[in-house]
């Protein structure tokens, strides 16, 4: 299992030897520390808990659990079929190779309360032929027969600020000295937001 916690820096582009331009997202992933290893026998499933960053004060329970490991700002758990990692081991970007496929999990940008045109891509009503103050409204939300609105009807509401997974992104570049991964394409989240990167099994 190969996984790491990182922070999104932003987007840029790389040029390949044949001259093609590749849009990439840069992720800075400082070395992660394995703080816990969960096994099938003891915990009922296999997982690895990784931590990164630094924090001045932590709860007493965390301080005891992380004894001799340090204090961390970000802690995440990655599921795995089996793992040979041990507590205290470190993971860095050198574990990934160019051309490898990864899944990226992040929190999408929050857009606030949005209408159906922006949230769901509705086309809206005609702007002529008698339409008045209805151009961006949703229209009918169901027939009169059931006398209620069914669950799942697309309406206005909170947009964004949700956990999003983008699958099968290609690792375009690995900069070990700078602790940076360049991933082909876009990933969810704003700059400096936390992202989870896991290699495709």
Short mmCIF file of C-alpha atoms in Angstrom, two decimals:
data_model
loop_
_atom_site.label_atom_id
_atom_site.label_comp_id
_atom_site.label_asym_id
_atom_site.label_seq_id
_atom_site.Cartn_x
_atom_site.Cartn_y
_atom_site.Cartn_z
CA UNK A 1 0.00 0.00 0.00
CA UNK A 2 1.31 3.43 -1.02
CA UNK A 3 -0.42 6.52 0.36
CA UNK A 4 0.49 9.98 1.58
CA UNK A 5 -1.09 13.15 2.98
CA UNK A 6 -0.30 16.36 1.12
CA UNK A 7 -1.35 19.95 0.50
CA UNK A 8 -2.50 21.31 -2.84
CA UNK A 9 -0.23 24.07 -4.13
CA UNK A 10 -1.93 24.92 -7.41
CA UNK A 11 -1.90 24.16 -11.13
CA UNK A 12 0.80 24.63 -13.74
CA UNK A 13 1.99 22.88 -16.90
CA UNK A 14 4.83 20.62 -17.93
CA UNK A 15 6.37 20.14 -21.36
CA UNK A 16 7.20 16.64 -22.54
CA UNK A 17 10.10 15.77 -24.81
CA UNK A 18 7.84 15.69 -27.87
CA UNK A 19 6.62 19.22 -27.08
CA UNK A 20 3.15 18.36 -25.79
CA UNK A 21 1.85 20.42 -22.89
CA UNK A 22 0.57 18.55 -19.82
CA UNK A 23 -1.62 20.41 -17.28
CA UNK A 24 -0.65 19.28 -13.79
CA UNK A 25 -1.53 19.99 -10.17
CA UNK A 26 1.34 20.34 -7.72
CA UNK A 27 0.94 18.69 -4.32
CA UNK A 28 3.48 19.16 -1.55
CA UNK A 29 3.66 16.07 0.62
CA UNK A 30 6.11 16.36 3.48
CA UNK A 31 7.28 13.05 5.03
CA UNK A 32 4.43 11.23 6.78
CA UNK A 33 4.85 9.19 9.95
CA UNK A 34 3.02 5.92 10.58
CA UNK A 35 1.26 6.44 13.92
CA UNK A 36 -0.88 3.29 13.99
CA UNK A 37 -1.24 0.01 12.12
CA UNK A 38 -4.60 -1.75 12.30
CA UNK A 39 -4.81 -5.48 11.68
CA UNK A 40 -7.64 -7.83 10.83
CA UNK A 41 -7.22 -9.88 14.01
CA UNK A 42 -7.18 -6.98 16.45
CA UNK A 43 -9.31 -4.30 14.78
CA UNK A 44 -11.45 -6.24 12.32
CA UNK A 45 -9.90 -4.59 9.25
CA UNK A 46 -6.51 -3.60 7.90
CA UNK A 47 -5.51 0.05 7.78
CA UNK A 48 -2.58 2.40 8.26
CA UNK A 49 -2.82 5.71 10.08
CA UNK A 50 -0.52 8.42 8.71
CA UNK A 51 0.23 11.80 10.27
CA UNK A 52 2.01 14.93 9.10
CA UNK A 53 2.56 18.55 10.06
CA UNK A 54 3.23 19.87 13.54
CA UNK A 55 1.01 21.12 16.32
CA UNK A 56 2.02 22.91 19.50
CA UNK A 57 -0.65 21.45 21.76
CA UNK A 58 -2.52 18.16 21.46
CA UNK A 59 -4.98 16.32 23.67
CA UNK A 60 -3.54 14.09 26.36
CA UNK A 61 -4.91 10.96 24.67
CA UNK A 62 -3.10 11.86 21.45
CA UNK A 63 0.09 12.72 23.32
CA UNK A 64 0.09 9.26 24.91
CA UNK A 65 -0.72 7.52 21.62
CA UNK A 66 2.01 9.45 19.78
CA UNK A 67 4.63 9.02 22.47
CA UNK A 68 8.16 9.40 21.01
CA UNK A 69 6.64 10.15 17.57
CA UNK A 70 5.90 13.87 17.88
CA UNK A 71 2.78 16.02 17.61
CA UNK A 72 0.92 16.22 14.31
CA UNK A 73 -1.55 18.54 12.65
CA UNK A 74 -3.12 16.17 10.11
CA UNK A 75 -3.99 12.53 10.83
CA UNK A 76 -5.70 10.29 8.27
CA UNK A 77 -6.39 6.58 7.93
CA UNK A 78 -5.93 4.58 4.74
CA UNK A 79 -7.57 1.19 4.26
CA UNK A 80 -5.41 -1.62 2.91
CA UNK A 81 -5.75 -5.33 2.22
CA UNK A 82 -2.53 -5.99 4.06
CA UNK A 83 0.42 -3.90 5.15
CA UNK A 84 4.01 -4.45 6.13
CA UNK A 85 4.47 -1.00 7.67
CA UNK A 86 5.41 -0.50 11.30
CA UNK A 87 4.71 2.33 13.73
CA UNK A 88 7.33 5.07 13.44
CA UNK A 89 8.16 4.42 9.78
CA UNK A 90 8.14 7.38 7.38
CA UNK A 91 6.57 7.72 3.94
CA UNK A 92 7.63 10.34 1.41
CA UNK A 93 7.07 11.15 -2.27
CA UNK A 94 9.93 8.88 -3.35
CA UNK A 95 7.53 5.96 -2.90
CA UNK A 96 5.70 7.07 -6.06
CA UNK A 97 6.99 6.70 -9.62
CA UNK A 98 6.31 8.64 -12.81
CA UNK A 99 3.45 7.13 -14.81
CA UNK A 100 1.83 5.53 -11.79
CA UNK A 101 -1.93 5.87 -11.31
CA UNK A 102 -3.29 7.32 -8.07
CA UNK A 103 -6.62 8.21 -6.47
CA UNK A 104 -6.90 11.67 -4.90
CA UNK A 105 -9.40 12.60 -2.18
CA UNK A 106 -10.08 16.22 -1.25
CA UNK A 107 -12.78 18.66 -0.17
CA UNK A 108 -14.29 20.63 -3.03
CA UNK A 109 -14.51 24.40 -2.90
CA UNK A 110 -17.60 25.64 -1.07
CA UNK A 111 -19.95 27.65 -3.31
CA UNK A 112 -22.62 28.44 -0.73
CA UNK A 113 -26.35 28.29 -1.49
CA UNK A 114 -26.79 28.09 -5.25
CA UNK A 115 -29.74 27.81 -7.58
CA UNK A 116 -30.51 24.99 -9.99
CA UNK A 117 -28.83 26.67 -12.98
CA UNK A 118 -25.41 26.76 -11.37
CA UNK A 119 -25.77 23.74 -9.09
CA UNK A 120 -27.28 21.27 -11.57
CA UNK A 121 -26.81 22.90 -14.97
CA UNK A 122 -30.48 23.58 -15.70
CA UNK A 123 -31.01 25.55 -18.92
CA UNK A 124 -33.69 27.79 -17.46
CA UNK A 125 -36.89 29.00 -19.11
CA UNK A 126 -37.29 30.87 -22.40
CA UNK A 127 -36.41 34.54 -22.05
CA UNK A 128 -39.35 35.56 -24.25
CA UNK A 129 -42.86 34.31 -25.08
CA UNK A 130 -44.43 35.53 -21.88
CA UNK A 131 -41.80 34.44 -19.38
CA UNK A 132 -41.64 36.83 -16.43
CA UNK A 133 -39.36 36.46 -13.38
CA UNK A 134 -39.05 32.72 -14.07
CA UNK A 135 -35.93 32.50 -16.23
CA UNK A 136 -33.66 30.82 -13.66
CA UNK A 137 -36.33 29.01 -11.63
CA UNK A 138 -36.55 25.24 -11.49
CA UNK A 139 -40.06 24.80 -12.83
CA UNK A 140 -42.21 21.83 -11.87
CA UNK A 141 -40.91 19.50 -9.16
CA UNK A 142 -43.45 16.73 -9.77
CA UNK A 143 -46.96 15.84 -10.87
CA UNK A 144 -50.06 16.68 -8.86
CA UNK A 145 -51.04 13.03 -8.49
CA UNK A 146 -48.70 11.87 -5.70
CA UNK A 147 -49.39 15.14 -3.80
CA UNK A 148 -45.81 15.25 -2.54
CA UNK A 149 -42.30 15.79 -3.89
CA UNK A 150 -40.23 12.64 -4.29
CA UNK A 151 -36.81 12.34 -2.70
CA UNK A 152 -33.86 13.15 -4.91
CA UNK A 153 -35.47 15.90 -6.97
CA UNK A 154 -32.78 18.37 -7.98
CA UNK A 155 -33.31 21.71 -6.30
CA UNK A 156 -31.39 24.73 -5.07
CA UNK A 157 -29.16 24.19 -2.04
CA UNK A 158 -25.65 23.98 -0.65
CA UNK A 159 -23.07 23.51 -3.41
CA UNK A 160 -19.55 22.27 -2.89
CA UNK A 161 -17.66 21.74 0.38
CA UNK A 162 -17.99 17.97 -0.02
CA UNK A 163 -15.56 15.07 -0.03
CA UNK A 164 -14.66 14.31 -3.65
CA UNK A 165 -12.55 11.47 -5.05
CA UNK A 166 -10.81 11.77 -8.42
CA UNK A 167 -9.60 8.41 -9.68
CA UNK A 168 -6.77 7.20 -11.91
CA UNK A 169 -4.71 10.37 -12.15
CA UNK A 170 -1.24 9.95 -13.58
CA UNK A 171 1.88 10.94 -11.67
CA UNK A 172 3.62 13.25 -14.15
CA UNK A 173 6.64 14.23 -12.07
CA UNK A 174 8.24 13.47 -8.69
CA UNK A 175 10.49 16.07 -7.05
CA UNK A 176 12.00 14.28 -4.07
CA UNK A 177 14.12 17.20 -2.82
CA UNK A 178 11.14 19.57 -2.79
CA UNK A 179 8.65 16.91 -1.55
CA UNK A 180 6.38 17.67 -4.51
CA UNK A 181 4.21 15.42 -6.69
CA UNK A 182 2.92 16.68 -10.04
CA UNK A 183 -0.38 14.98 -10.90
CA UNK A 184 -1.83 15.18 -14.41
CA UNK A 185 -5.15 17.02 -14.40
CA UNK A 186 -7.13 18.78 -11.70
CA UNK A 187 -7.88 17.73 -8.14
CA UNK A 188 -10.60 19.01 -5.78
CA UNK A 189 -10.06 21.75 -3.24
CA UNK A 190 -8.58 25.20 -2.90
CA UNK A 191 -4.92 26.08 -2.52
CA UNK A 192 -3.32 24.82 0.70
CA UNK A 193 -6.18 22.36 1.25
CA UNK A 194 -5.40 18.86 2.48
CA UNK A 195 -5.53 16.03 -0.06
CA UNK A 196 -5.07 12.29 0.33
CA UNK A 197 -3.14 10.43 -2.37
CA UNK A 198 -3.28 6.65 -2.65
CA UNK A 199 -1.75 4.49 -5.35
CA UNK A 200 -4.11 2.28 -7.34
CA UNK A 201 -3.83 -1.28 -6.05
#
